[in-house]
Amino acid sequence: MKLSEERRKELKITVDYTNMTDKYLGAKGYSEKALNAHARRAKAAHAYIHANRGRDDLFLGWTELPYNQTEIVEDILTTAKLIRKKFDAFVVLGIGGSALGPSMAFNALCHLHYNDLPKSKRKGPKFYVEDNVDPVRMKELLDVIDVTNTCFNVISKSGATSETMSQYLVIADLLKKAGVNIRENVIFTTDAKRGNLVKISKELGGVKSYVLGDGVGGRFSELSPVGLLPAAVVGIDIKALLKGAAAMDKRCKSSDFHKNPALLCAVLQYAAMADGKNIGVMMPYSDNLRAVADWYAQLWAESLGKNVTLDGKPCNVGQTPVKALGVTDQHSQIQLYTEGPFDKVVTFLAVDRYKETSPIPRGCESIPDVAFLGGHTMEQLIQAEMFATAYALTKAGRLNYTIRLPEVNEYTLGQLLFLFEMQTAYAGAMLNVDPFNQPGVEAGKKATFALLGKPGYELQRHDLENAAPDPDYIV
Ligand code: PA5
C-alpha cells in the first residue's frame, strides 16, 4: 500500500472525548481542570516510556518494531509466498499474546468468511488460530485439515506453555506417523536462544524459526514475527501495518495529552479508574474489529492488573475490560450500561467508511415501521445506531468516548494497535506498576505443571492435592 501525504491525513484515526466532559455530561463528566490534574503524572509516564524506548531489559523493545525489521519483513514475505504455494492450511499454535494478535489482524483485514471462500478468492491457505486445549476443538480441527498439507506456526516465547506444547506434540506425532519430515511442516516463533523450541529445532536438524526479541512480551508482539508471518500468509500488507504503527508513534511524541492520542486515552482511563470506574467496555461497531476487543482485553487486563507497585508497596489496581460488539450487544448489554451502576467507561470503535455499504432496498411500503428503512444503507444504519447509543449513554450521564477509524485497513489497524500498546504502557507508568510482567499468569501455569507431573513441581503437587473440592460444600 503506497500512501500519498494526503491519503495519510485522510486515514488518520482520532479520539473524540466529547462525552467524557462536564460540558456534555454535567457533574458526571470531567472538567478540563479535573483532567489537567493528571497532566503531571501523564508527563512523567510519557518521559519514562520515551526515555527508555527499545530497552530489552525493561521490556520496551516493542516500541522499535515499526522501524527495525526491514530484513525480517523481507524474509517473512518470501516465506509467506512459499507457504501459500505449498500448503492448503496454515495453523497458529499458541495462546495469549501468541494468538490474540494473529486472530485480530486476520479478523480485521480478511474476508469475514475467509475460510469458506473458494481457493481462487482467498489470498492464502485456510487459516486457523488454535488457542485452546479443548479436546473437542483439537479433534475437530483435525477433521477439517490434512496435516500433511498444513503449515503449523508454533508460537511460544518460552516453549514451555503446556497448551502450545501439547498441541505441538499432537501435531508432531501425526506428521511422523504420516511419514512427513516434521521440519517441512512447522515454523517456530520463539526466543532467540532460550526456550524449548530452540532445543527442539536443533533436535530436528534446524526448523525455520523467527525470533521474538527479549524486549517484546507476548501481548506486545503483534508487530513482531508473531503477528507478521500469519498476517503475510493471508495476504495482509504487513509493511502498511508497520507504517500505520510508525504514524501513531509519531503522534505519541508529544507529552501534552491533548496532542498525543495514546496519552489522552491513558489519562481518560486513569481519571475514570481514580473515580471508581473499574470496568472498561470496548465496543467496536464493526465485525471486522470484533477481535480487537479480545486482543485489547488481554493487553489491558494482563498489563495493569497488579498487586504490587514499582516500589514494592502492596496495591490492587487495574480495570476489568469487557468486550462488546455494536450493534449486536445493544440488544444484550446496553441496558446495564445505561441504567446499571456508574462503574464503567465505554470506548466505542467507530468506522467512517466500511468496505461495503450494503444498500437496503425499498419495500413493505404499506408498513411505515419497516418502509422507513428502505433507501438507506446498512452503513448508515450501523453508524446511526452507534451515534444514538453514545447519545443515550451521555444523556444518562455515562462516560464514553470514541476512537474513529476512517476505514479499516492495514494502515489504520497499525495506528490503532500501536495507540493501545502505548496507552497501556503509559497507564502502567501512571499507576506505578509494571505493565510488562504477568506473575498471576505464571502462577496458573506452574500449578498446571505440578498437576500433570512435571519434574521439579512435586511439593506444589502435594499442596494442590490437598486443595481438592470439599464434599461438605457440594450440593
Ligand atoms: O502476554 C503474555 O506474555 C502471555 O499472554 C503469553 O503470551 C502467553 O502466556 C504464552 O506464553 P508463551 O509465548 O511463552 O507460550
GROMACS .gro file of C-alpha atoms and ligand atoms in nm:
model
  490
    1MET     CA    1   0.000   0.000   0.000
    2LYS     CA    2   0.165   0.322  -0.124
    3LEU     CA    3   0.022   0.627   0.051
    4SER     CA    4   0.038   0.990  -0.050
    5GLU     CA    5   0.063   1.254   0.220
    6GLU     CA    6  -0.298   1.348   0.152
    7ARG     CA    7  -0.415   0.986   0.189
    8ARG     CA    8  -0.225   0.952   0.516
    9LYS     CA    9  -0.409   1.254   0.651
   10GLU     CA   10  -0.736   1.109   0.532
   11LEU     CA   11  -0.661   0.784   0.717
   12LYS     CA   12  -0.565   0.941   1.048
   13ILE     CA   13  -0.753   0.788   1.339
   14THR     CA   14  -0.894   1.023   1.602
   15VAL     CA   15  -1.007   1.016   1.963
   16ASP     CA   16  -1.326   1.208   2.042
   17TYR     CA   17  -1.375   1.259   2.416
   18THR     CA   18  -1.669   1.498   2.400
   19ASN     CA   19  -1.883   1.258   2.604
   20MET     CA   20  -1.632   1.240   2.888
   21THR     CA   21  -1.653   1.612   2.960
   22ASP     CA   22  -1.867   1.801   3.210
   23LYS     CA   23  -1.980   2.022   2.923
   24TYR     CA   24  -2.186   1.733   2.784
   25LEU     CA   25  -2.216   1.501   3.083
   26GLY     CA   26  -2.277   1.753   3.358
   27ALA     CA   27  -2.146   1.664   3.701
   28LYS     CA   28  -2.075   1.304   3.590
   29GLY     CA   29  -1.816   1.425   3.338
   30TYR     CA   30  -1.469   1.572   3.379
   31SER     CA   31  -1.379   1.937   3.354
   32GLU     CA   32  -1.056   2.036   3.178
   33LYS     CA   33  -0.927   2.121   3.523
   34ALA     CA   34  -1.003   1.772   3.651
   35LEU     CA   35  -0.825   1.611   3.355
   36ASN     CA   36  -0.535   1.854   3.381
   37ALA     CA   37  -0.490   1.743   3.741
   38HIS     CA   38  -0.341   1.423   3.591
   39ALA     CA   39  -0.118   1.606   3.342
   40ARG     CA   40   0.194   1.595   3.561
   41ARG     CA   41   0.161   1.223   3.619
   42ALA     CA   42   0.095   1.171   3.246
   43LYS     CA   43   0.404   1.373   3.152
   44ALA     CA   44   0.618   1.168   3.390
   45ALA     CA   45   0.482   0.844   3.241
   46HIS     CA   46   0.549   0.974   2.892
   47ALA     CA   47   0.904   1.077   2.985
   48TYR     CA   48   0.976   0.734   3.136
   49ILE     CA   49   0.847   0.534   2.839
   50HIS     CA   50   1.015   0.751   2.576
   51ALA     CA   51   1.347   0.778   2.760
   52ASN     CA   52   1.363   0.400   2.776
   53ARG     CA   53   1.233   0.315   2.431
   54GLY     CA   54   1.376   0.000   2.284
   55ARG     CA   55   1.526  -0.123   2.609
   56ASP     CA   56   1.508  -0.500   2.624
   57ASP     CA   57   1.580  -0.511   2.997
   58LEU     CA   58   1.267  -0.301   3.059
   59PHE     CA   59   1.054  -0.492   2.806
   60LEU     CA   60   1.027  -0.185   2.587
   61GLY     CA   61   1.174  -0.347   2.274
   62TRP     CA   62   0.830  -0.341   2.107
   63THR     CA   63   0.843   0.038   2.069
   64GLU     CA   64   1.101  -0.004   1.790
   65LEU     CA   65   0.925  -0.277   1.592
   66PRO     CA   66   0.786  -0.033   1.333
   67TYR     CA   67   1.143   0.060   1.240
   68ASN     CA   68   1.391  -0.222   1.296
   69GLN     CA   69   1.260  -0.515   1.096
   70THR     CA   70   1.345  -0.437   0.733
   71GLU     CA   71   1.532  -0.764   0.674
   72ILE     CA   72   1.295  -0.974   0.875
   73VAL     CA   73   0.996  -0.838   0.684
   74GLU     CA   74   1.155  -0.939   0.352
   75ASP     CA   75   1.226  -1.284   0.489
   76ILE     CA   76   0.868  -1.316   0.613
   77LEU     CA   77   0.731  -1.212   0.274
   78THR     CA   78   0.943  -1.476   0.099
   79THR     CA   79   0.841  -1.744   0.347
   80ALA     CA   80   0.474  -1.646   0.322
   81LYS     CA   81   0.491  -1.682  -0.056
   82LEU     CA   82   0.633  -2.033  -0.023
   83ILE     CA   83   0.368  -2.126   0.232
   84ARG     CA   84   0.092  -2.002   0.002
   85LYS     CA   85   0.231  -2.218  -0.281
   86LYS     CA   86   0.284  -2.531  -0.081
   87PHE     CA   87   0.007  -2.558   0.180
   88ASP     CA   88  -0.372  -2.571   0.190
   89ALA     CA   89  -0.396  -2.458   0.552
   90PHE     CA   90  -0.197  -2.252   0.799
   91VAL     CA   91  -0.248  -2.313   1.171
   92VAL     CA   92  -0.118  -2.096   1.452
   93LEU     CA   93  -0.049  -2.298   1.766
   94GLY     CA   94  -0.016  -2.050   2.051
   95ILE     CA   95  -0.207  -1.887   2.332
   96GLY     CA   96  -0.249  -1.543   2.492
   97GLY     CA   97  -0.010  -1.294   2.337
   98SER     CA   98   0.097  -1.559   2.088
   99ALA     CA   99  -0.253  -1.597   1.944
  100LEU     CA  100  -0.475  -1.294   2.004
  101GLY     CA  101  -0.274  -1.065   1.776
  102PRO     CA  102  -0.277  -1.302   1.476
  103SER     CA  103  -0.653  -1.359   1.528
  104MET     CA  104  -0.717  -0.986   1.550
  105ALA     CA  105  -0.535  -0.896   1.227
  106PHE     CA  106  -0.696  -1.186   1.040
  107ASN     CA  107  -1.044  -1.086   1.159
  108ALA     CA  108  -0.987  -0.719   1.083
  109LEU     CA  109  -0.829  -0.741   0.742
  110CYS     CA  110  -0.955  -1.057   0.577
  111HIS     CA  111  -1.297  -1.153   0.448
  112LEU     CA  112  -1.527  -1.235   0.739
  113HIS     CA  113  -1.592  -1.579   0.584
  114TYR     CA  114  -1.240  -1.623   0.452
  115ASN     CA  115  -1.214  -1.997   0.510
  116ASP     CA  116  -1.545  -2.057   0.332
  117LEU     CA  117  -1.435  -1.876   0.018
  118PRO     CA  118  -1.322  -2.085  -0.278
  119LYS     CA  119  -0.944  -2.110  -0.308
  120SER     CA  120  -0.941  -1.875  -0.608
  121LYS     CA  121  -1.095  -1.599  -0.397
  122ARG     CA  122  -0.863  -1.636  -0.098
  123LYS     CA  123  -0.523  -1.470  -0.087
  124GLY     CA  124  -0.372  -1.761   0.104
  125PRO     CA  125  -0.434  -2.101   0.261
  126LYS     CA  126  -0.718  -2.161   0.506
  127PHE     CA  127  -0.629  -2.003   0.837
  128TYR     CA  128  -0.683  -2.120   1.195
  129VAL     CA  129  -0.564  -1.993   1.532
  130GLU     CA  130  -0.586  -2.272   1.788
  131ASP     CA  131  -0.560  -2.102   2.126
  132ASN     CA  132  -0.720  -2.362   2.347
  133VAL     CA  133  -0.668  -2.719   2.455
  134ASP     CA  134  -1.034  -2.805   2.446
  135PRO     CA  135  -1.005  -3.170   2.337
  136VAL     CA  136  -1.309  -3.140   2.111
  137ARG     CA  137  -1.161  -2.841   1.932
  138MET     CA  138  -0.832  -3.024   1.875
  139LYS     CA  139  -1.005  -3.331   1.737
  140GLU     CA  140  -1.241  -3.129   1.520
  141LEU     CA  141  -0.960  -2.921   1.374
  142LEU     CA  142  -0.806  -3.247   1.263
  143ASP     CA  143  -1.136  -3.334   1.093
  144VAL     CA  144  -1.106  -3.032   0.863
  145ILE     CA  145  -0.734  -3.017   0.785
  146ASP     CA  146  -0.492  -3.259   0.631
  147VAL     CA  147  -0.179  -3.232   0.847
  148THR     CA  148   0.043  -3.326   0.557
  149ASN     CA  149  -0.082  -3.021   0.364
  150THR     CA  150  -0.077  -2.783   0.658
  151CYS     CA  151   0.187  -2.545   0.786
  152PHE     CA  152   0.192  -2.516   1.165
  153ASN     CA  153   0.332  -2.196   1.313
  154VAL     CA  154   0.421  -2.282   1.672
  155ILE     CA  155   0.440  -1.952   1.858
  156SER     CA  156   0.575  -1.957   2.210
  157LYS     CA  157   0.834  -1.733   2.365
  158SER     CA  158   0.912  -1.982   2.641
  159GLY     CA  159   0.841  -2.303   2.456
  160ALA     CA  160   0.717  -2.419   2.794
  161THR     CA  161   0.349  -2.330   2.777
  162SER     CA  162   0.155  -2.652   2.835
  163GLU     CA  163  -0.123  -2.561   2.591
  164THR     CA  164   0.102  -2.483   2.296
  165MET     CA  165   0.348  -2.761   2.361
  166SER     CA  166   0.078  -3.026   2.399
  167GLN     CA  167  -0.064  -2.915   2.064
  168TYR     CA  168   0.284  -2.939   1.916
  169LEU     CA  169   0.323  -3.295   2.047
  170VAL     CA  170  -0.007  -3.398   1.888
  171ILE     CA  171   0.087  -3.248   1.553
  172ALA     CA  172   0.447  -3.373   1.554
  173ASP     CA  173   0.322  -3.725   1.624
  174LEU     CA  174   0.067  -3.709   1.341
  175LEU     CA  175   0.325  -3.576   1.096
  176LYS     CA  176   0.568  -3.851   1.195
  177LYS     CA  177   0.301  -4.118   1.154
  178ALA     CA  178   0.215  -3.977   0.812
  179GLY     CA  179   0.579  -4.013   0.711
  180VAL     CA  180   0.636  -3.638   0.686
  181ASN     CA  181   0.962  -3.482   0.799
  182ILE     CA  182   0.834  -3.258   1.081
  183ARG     CA  183   1.060  -2.968   0.991
  184GLU     CA  184   0.895  -2.942   0.648
  185ASN     CA  185   0.558  -2.852   0.801
  186VAL     CA  186   0.643  -2.642   1.108
  187ILE     CA  187   0.776  -2.294   1.167
  188PHE     CA  188   0.873  -2.178   1.513
  189THR     CA  189   0.842  -1.826   1.650
  190THR     CA  190   1.026  -1.813   1.978
  191ASP     CA  191   1.302  -1.671   2.193
  192ALA     CA  192   1.641  -1.627   2.024
  193LYS     CA  193   1.845  -1.856   2.245
  194ARG     CA  194   1.642  -1.978   2.537
  195GLY     CA  195   1.339  -2.199   2.545
  196ASN     CA  196   1.238  -2.547   2.443
  197LEU     CA  197   1.155  -2.469   2.081
  198VAL     CA  198   1.521  -2.378   2.030
  199LYS     CA  199   1.618  -2.723   2.160
  200ILE     CA  200   1.350  -2.898   1.954
  201SER     CA  201   1.465  -2.715   1.644
  202LYS     CA  202   1.820  -2.841   1.700
  203GLU     CA  203   1.698  -3.197   1.753
  204LEU     CA  204   1.502  -3.184   1.429
  205GLY     CA  205   1.805  -3.059   1.241
  206GLY     CA  206   1.704  -2.691   1.221
  207VAL     CA  207   1.346  -2.575   1.190
  208LYS     CA  208   1.270  -2.246   1.012
  209SER     CA  209   1.239  -2.011   1.309
  210TYR     CA  210   1.158  -1.647   1.378
  211VAL     CA  211   1.277  -1.464   1.684
  212LEU     CA  212   1.063  -1.297   1.943
  213GLY     CA  213   1.303  -1.038   2.085
  214ASP     CA  214   1.391  -1.019   2.454
  215GLY     CA  215   1.219  -0.683   2.498
  216VAL     CA  216   0.894  -0.791   2.333
  217GLY     CA  217   0.644  -0.955   2.565
  218GLY     CA  218   0.367  -1.176   2.425
  219ARG     CA  219   0.088  -0.919   2.435
  220PHE     CA  220   0.309  -0.651   2.280
  221SER     CA  221   0.424  -0.881   1.999
  222GLU     CA  222   0.170  -0.835   1.720
  223LEU     CA  223   0.409  -0.622   1.514
  224SER     CA  224   0.689  -0.877   1.553
  225PRO     CA  225   0.709  -1.204   1.354
  226VAL     CA  226   0.443  -1.338   1.595
  227GLY     CA  227   0.185  -1.135   1.406
  228LEU     CA  228   0.363  -1.053   1.082
  229LEU     CA  229   0.412  -1.406   0.950
  230PRO     CA  230   0.049  -1.520   0.993
  231ALA     CA  231  -0.068  -1.187   0.852
  232ALA     CA  232   0.157  -1.209   0.547
  233VAL     CA  233   0.043  -1.565   0.479
  234VAL     CA  234  -0.320  -1.450   0.436
  235GLY     CA  235  -0.215  -1.159   0.214
  236ILE     CA  236  -0.220  -0.873   0.465
  237ASP     CA  237   0.013  -0.586   0.370
  238ILE     CA  238   0.248  -0.603   0.668
  239LYS     CA  239   0.455  -0.307   0.555
  240ALA     CA  240   0.144  -0.087   0.567
  241LEU     CA  241   0.063  -0.223   0.912
  242LEU     CA  242   0.408  -0.117   1.034
  243LYS     CA  243   0.374   0.221   0.862
  244GLY     CA  244   0.047   0.280   1.044
  245ALA     CA  245   0.215   0.198   1.375
  246ALA     CA  246   0.500   0.438   1.294
  247ALA     CA  247   0.248   0.712   1.212
  248MET     CA  248   0.084   0.669   1.552
  249ASP     CA  249   0.424   0.657   1.720
  250LYS     CA  250   0.499   0.998   1.570
  251ARG     CA  251   0.180   1.136   1.725
  252CYS     CA  252   0.289   0.989   2.059
  253LYS     CA  253   0.599   1.209   2.072
  254SER     CA  254   0.416   1.487   2.249
  255SER     CA  255   0.398   1.480   2.628
  256ASP     CA  256   0.089   1.701   2.615
  257PHE     CA  257  -0.205   1.463   2.642
  258HIS     CA  258  -0.418   1.693   2.429
  259LYS     CA  259  -0.184   1.625   2.137
  260ASN     CA  260  -0.097   1.259   2.195
  261PRO     CA  261  -0.392   1.020   2.131
  262ALA     CA  262  -0.249   0.733   2.337
  263LEU     CA  263  -0.165   0.958   2.630
  264LEU     CA  264  -0.511   1.111   2.608
  265CYS     CA  265  -0.671   0.765   2.631
  266ALA     CA  266  -0.443   0.677   2.924
  267VAL     CA  267  -0.547   0.997   3.103
  268LEU     CA  268  -0.918   0.937   3.036
  269GLN     CA  269  -0.895   0.582   3.168
  270TYR     CA  270  -0.678   0.685   3.461
  271ALA     CA  271  -0.927   0.957   3.557
  272ALA     CA  272  -1.212   0.705   3.527
  273MET     CA  273  -1.029   0.446   3.739
  274ALA     CA  274  -0.947   0.707   4.004
  275ASP     CA  275  -1.319   0.778   4.007
  276GLY     CA  276  -1.417   0.414   4.069
  277LYS     CA  277  -1.493   0.321   3.710
  278ASN     CA  278  -1.345  -0.026   3.738
  279ILE     CA  279  -1.492  -0.161   3.417
  280GLY     CA  280  -1.374  -0.058   3.072
  281VAL     CA  281  -1.606  -0.164   2.790
  282MET     CA  282  -1.451  -0.190   2.444
  283MET     CA  283  -1.729  -0.176   2.186
  284PRO     CA  284  -1.635  -0.183   1.819
  285TYR     CA  285  -1.913  -0.109   1.570
  286SER     CA  286  -1.768  -0.337   1.309
  287ASP     CA  287  -1.748  -0.714   1.284
  288ASN     CA  288  -1.400  -0.665   1.141
  289LEU     CA  289  -1.292  -0.505   1.468
  290ARG     CA  290  -1.456  -0.761   1.692
  291ALA     CA  291  -1.127  -0.938   1.773
  292VAL     CA  292  -0.961  -0.604   1.852
  293ALA     CA  293  -1.172  -0.610   2.168
  294ASP     CA  294  -1.038  -0.959   2.254
  295TRP     CA  295  -0.680  -0.853   2.192
  296TYR     CA  296  -0.724  -0.529   2.387
  297ALA     CA  297  -0.883  -0.715   2.679
  298GLN     CA  298  -0.567  -0.918   2.730
  299LEU     CA  299  -0.338  -0.621   2.681
  300TRP     CA  300  -0.525  -0.409   2.934
  301ALA     CA  301  -0.605  -0.679   3.190
  302GLU     CA  302  -0.274  -0.863   3.199
  303SER     CA  303  -0.069  -0.544   3.192
  304LEU     CA  304  -0.249  -0.341   3.457
  305GLY     CA  305  -0.400  -0.597   3.694
  306LYS     CA  306  -0.127  -0.592   3.958
  307ASN     CA  307  -0.089  -0.624   4.334
  308VAL     CA  308   0.243  -0.450   4.388
  309THR     CA  309   0.374  -0.107   4.288
  310LEU     CA  310   0.709  -0.049   4.125
  311ASP     CA  311   0.849   0.050   4.463
  312GLY     CA  312   0.730  -0.273   4.621
  313LYS     CA  313   0.420  -0.148   4.801
  314PRO     CA  314   0.106  -0.363   4.804
  315CYS     CA  315  -0.176  -0.243   4.581
  316ASN     CA  316  -0.466  -0.387   4.386
  317VAL     CA  317  -0.506  -0.196   4.063
  318GLY     CA  318  -0.640  -0.250   3.714
  319GLN     CA  319  -0.964  -0.211   3.528
  320THR     CA  320  -1.177  -0.503   3.410
  321PRO     CA  321  -1.206  -0.499   3.031
  322VAL     CA  322  -1.540  -0.606   2.891
  323LYS     CA  323  -1.586  -0.693   2.526
  324ALA     CA  324  -1.900  -0.587   2.343
  325LEU     CA  325  -1.995  -0.566   1.977
  326GLY     CA  326  -2.206  -0.295   1.821
  327VAL     CA  327  -2.483  -0.329   1.729
  328THR     CA  328  -2.525  -0.688   1.847
  329ASP     CA  329  -2.469  -0.612   2.215
  330GLN     CA  330  -2.706  -0.317   2.213
  331HIS     CA  331  -2.962  -0.593   2.247
  332SER     CA  332  -2.788  -0.761   2.537
  333GLN     CA  333  -2.563  -0.532   2.743
  334ILE     CA  334  -2.661  -0.170   2.678
  335GLN     CA  335  -2.949  -0.179   2.924
  336LEU     CA  336  -2.695  -0.239   3.202
  337TYR     CA  337  -2.456   0.025   3.072
  338THR     CA  338  -2.732   0.288   3.056
  339GLU     CA  339  -2.908   0.222   3.384
  340GLY     CA  340  -2.684  -0.001   3.596
  341PRO     CA  341  -2.408   0.106   3.834
  342PHE     CA  342  -2.190   0.405   3.747
  343ASP     CA  343  -1.881   0.184   3.729
  344LYS     CA  344  -1.796   0.183   3.360
  345VAL     CA  345  -1.634   0.379   3.083
  346VAL     CA  346  -1.728   0.277   2.730
  347THR     CA  347  -1.484   0.305   2.440
  348PHE     CA  348  -1.654   0.295   2.102
  349LEU     CA  349  -1.459   0.199   1.792
  350ALA     CA  350  -1.629   0.373   1.502
  351VAL     CA  351  -1.569   0.335   1.128
  352ASP     CA  352  -1.639   0.619   0.883
  353ARG     CA  353  -1.628   0.419   0.561
  354TYR     CA  354  -1.695   0.046   0.568
  355LYS     CA  355  -1.562  -0.182   0.293
  356GLU     CA  356  -1.924  -0.224   0.182
  357THR     CA  357  -2.230  -0.003   0.221
  358SER     CA  358  -2.499  -0.272   0.160
  359PRO     CA  359  -2.800  -0.071   0.038
  360ILE     CA  360  -3.137  -0.152   0.192
  361PRO     CA  361  -3.393  -0.181  -0.088
  362ARG     CA  362  -3.731  -0.012  -0.064
  363GLY     CA  363  -4.018  -0.244   0.024
  364CYS     CA  364  -4.311  -0.310   0.257
  365GLU     CA  365  -4.438   0.038   0.158
  366SER     CA  366  -4.771  -0.016   0.336
  367ILE     CA  367  -4.595  -0.072   0.670
  368PRO     CA  368  -4.430   0.256   0.777
  369ASP     CA  369  -4.250   0.079   1.067
  370VAL     CA  370  -4.047  -0.113   0.811
  371ALA     CA  371  -4.067   0.108   0.500
  372PHE     CA  372  -3.860   0.390   0.653
  373LEU     CA  373  -3.551   0.168   0.636
  374GLY     CA  374  -3.569   0.136   0.256
  375GLY     CA  375  -3.342   0.366   0.060
  376HIS     CA  376  -3.083   0.382   0.337
  377THR     CA  377  -2.775   0.163   0.362
  378MET     CA  378  -2.663  -0.073   0.635
  379GLU     CA  379  -2.360   0.152   0.673
  380GLN     CA  380  -2.593   0.442   0.758
  381LEU     CA  381  -2.789   0.221   0.994
  382ILE     CA  382  -2.490   0.096   1.194
  383GLN     CA  383  -2.346   0.448   1.216
  384ALA     CA  384  -2.679   0.591   1.327
  385GLU     CA  385  -2.709   0.321   1.592
  386MET     CA  386  -2.365   0.397   1.727
  387PHE     CA  387  -2.435   0.767   1.743
  388ALA     CA  388  -2.772   0.701   1.906
  389THR     CA  389  -2.618   0.468   2.165
  390ALA     CA  390  -2.347   0.717   2.255
  391TYR     CA  391  -2.613   0.988   2.279
  392ALA     CA  392  -2.834   0.776   2.507
  393LEU     CA  393  -2.539   0.688   2.732
  394THR     CA  394  -2.440   1.053   2.752
  395LYS     CA  395  -2.796   1.158   2.837
  396ALA     CA  396  -2.784   0.901   3.117
  397GLY     CA  397  -2.459   1.052   3.247
  398ARG     CA  398  -2.240   0.760   3.138
  399LEU     CA  399  -1.876   0.815   3.043
  400ASN     CA  400  -1.797   0.723   2.685
  401TYR     CA  401  -1.554   0.819   2.415
  402THR     CA  402  -1.498   0.723   2.054
  403ILE     CA  403  -1.191   0.614   1.862
  404ARG     CA  404  -1.274   0.674   1.499
  405LEU     CA  405  -1.115   0.485   1.209
  406PRO     CA  406  -1.172   0.644   0.868
  407GLU     CA  407  -1.155   0.293   0.719
  408VAL     CA  408  -1.045  -0.049   0.839
  409ASN     CA  409  -0.722  -0.130   0.659
  410GLU     CA  410  -0.362  -0.215   0.740
  411TYR     CA  411  -0.260   0.146   0.792
  412THR     CA  412  -0.543   0.230   1.032
  413LEU     CA  413  -0.514  -0.101   1.220
  414GLY     CA  414  -0.141  -0.036   1.267
  415GLN     CA  415  -0.225   0.304   1.416
  416LEU     CA  416  -0.491   0.157   1.643
  417LEU     CA  417  -0.287  -0.122   1.787
  418PHE     CA  418   0.014   0.099   1.849
  419LEU     CA  419  -0.217   0.351   2.018
  420PHE     CA  420  -0.343   0.078   2.254
  421GLU     CA  421   0.008  -0.050   2.327
  422MET     CA  422   0.130   0.299   2.412
  423GLN     CA  423  -0.185   0.376   2.611
  424THR     CA  424  -0.123   0.062   2.816
  425ALA     CA  425   0.243   0.142   2.875
  426TYR     CA  426   0.155   0.498   2.982
  427ALA     CA  427  -0.128   0.377   3.207
  428GLY     CA  428   0.107   0.127   3.373
  429ALA     CA  429   0.354   0.404   3.448
  430MET     CA  430   0.075   0.632   3.574
  431LEU     CA  431  -0.049   0.356   3.805
  432ASN     CA  432   0.313   0.294   3.910
  433VAL     CA  433   0.300  -0.080   3.825
  434ASP     CA  434   0.497  -0.298   3.586
  435PRO     CA  435   0.275  -0.346   3.281
  436PHE     CA  436   0.513  -0.595   3.125
  437ASN     CA  437   0.510  -0.882   3.375
  438GLN     CA  438   0.237  -1.135   3.449
  439PRO     CA  439   0.307  -1.319   3.775
  440GLY     CA  440  -0.061  -1.405   3.805
  441VAL     CA  441  -0.049  -1.596   3.475
  442GLU     CA  442   0.272  -1.770   3.569
  443ALA     CA  443   0.112  -1.898   3.893
  444GLY     CA  444  -0.155  -2.084   3.698
  445LYS     CA  445   0.100  -2.221   3.452
  446LYS     CA  446   0.308  -2.362   3.739
  447ALA     CA  447   0.009  -2.520   3.911
  448THR     CA  448  -0.072  -2.699   3.583
  449PHE     CA  449   0.285  -2.826   3.561
  450ALA     CA  450   0.252  -2.966   3.913
  451LEU     CA  451  -0.084  -3.134   3.845
  452LEU     CA  452   0.043  -3.305   3.531
  453GLY     CA  453   0.363  -3.428   3.697
  454LYS     CA  454   0.635  -3.200   3.556
  455PRO     CA  455   0.960  -3.278   3.741
  456GLY     CA  456   1.053  -3.014   3.999
  457TYR     CA  457   0.693  -2.934   4.098
  458GLU     CA  458   0.636  -3.222   4.344
  459LEU     CA  459   0.584  -3.001   4.650
  460GLN     CA  460   0.325  -2.787   4.478
  461ARG     CA  461   0.153  -3.101   4.360
  462HIS     CA  462   0.113  -3.215   4.718
  463ASP     CA  463  -0.038  -2.877   4.803
  464LEU     CA  464  -0.278  -2.894   4.511
  465GLU     CA  465  -0.395  -3.242   4.605
  466ASN     CA  466  -0.500  -3.101   4.942
  467ALA     CA  467  -0.695  -2.831   4.763
  468ALA     CA  468  -0.942  -3.084   4.617
  469PRO     CA  469  -1.313  -2.987   4.634
  470ASP     CA  470  -1.462  -3.036   4.983
  471PRO     CA  471  -1.766  -3.271   4.963
  472ASP     CA  472  -1.925  -3.073   5.252
  473TYR     CA  473  -1.976  -2.786   5.012
  474ILE     CA  474  -2.100  -2.973   4.711
  475VAL     CA  475  -2.477  -2.971   4.667
  476PA5     O1  476   0.128  -1.175   2.710
  476PA5     C1  477   0.189  -1.270   2.757
  476PA5     O2  478   0.306  -1.263   2.794
  476PA5     C2  479   0.120  -1.406   2.770
  476PA5     O3  480  -0.013  -1.400   2.733
  476PA5     C3  481   0.192  -1.509   2.683
  476PA5     O4  482   0.189  -1.465   2.551
  476PA5     C4  483   0.125  -1.647   2.693
  476PA5     O5  484   0.118  -1.687   2.828
  476PA5     C5  485   0.200  -1.751   2.611
  476PA5     O6  486   0.335  -1.758   2.654
  476PA5     P1  487   0.445  -1.820   2.559
  476PA5     O7  488   0.464  -1.729   2.444
  476PA5     O8  489   0.570  -1.830   2.642
  476PA5     O9  490   0.396  -1.955   2.517
   0.00000   0.00000   0.00000
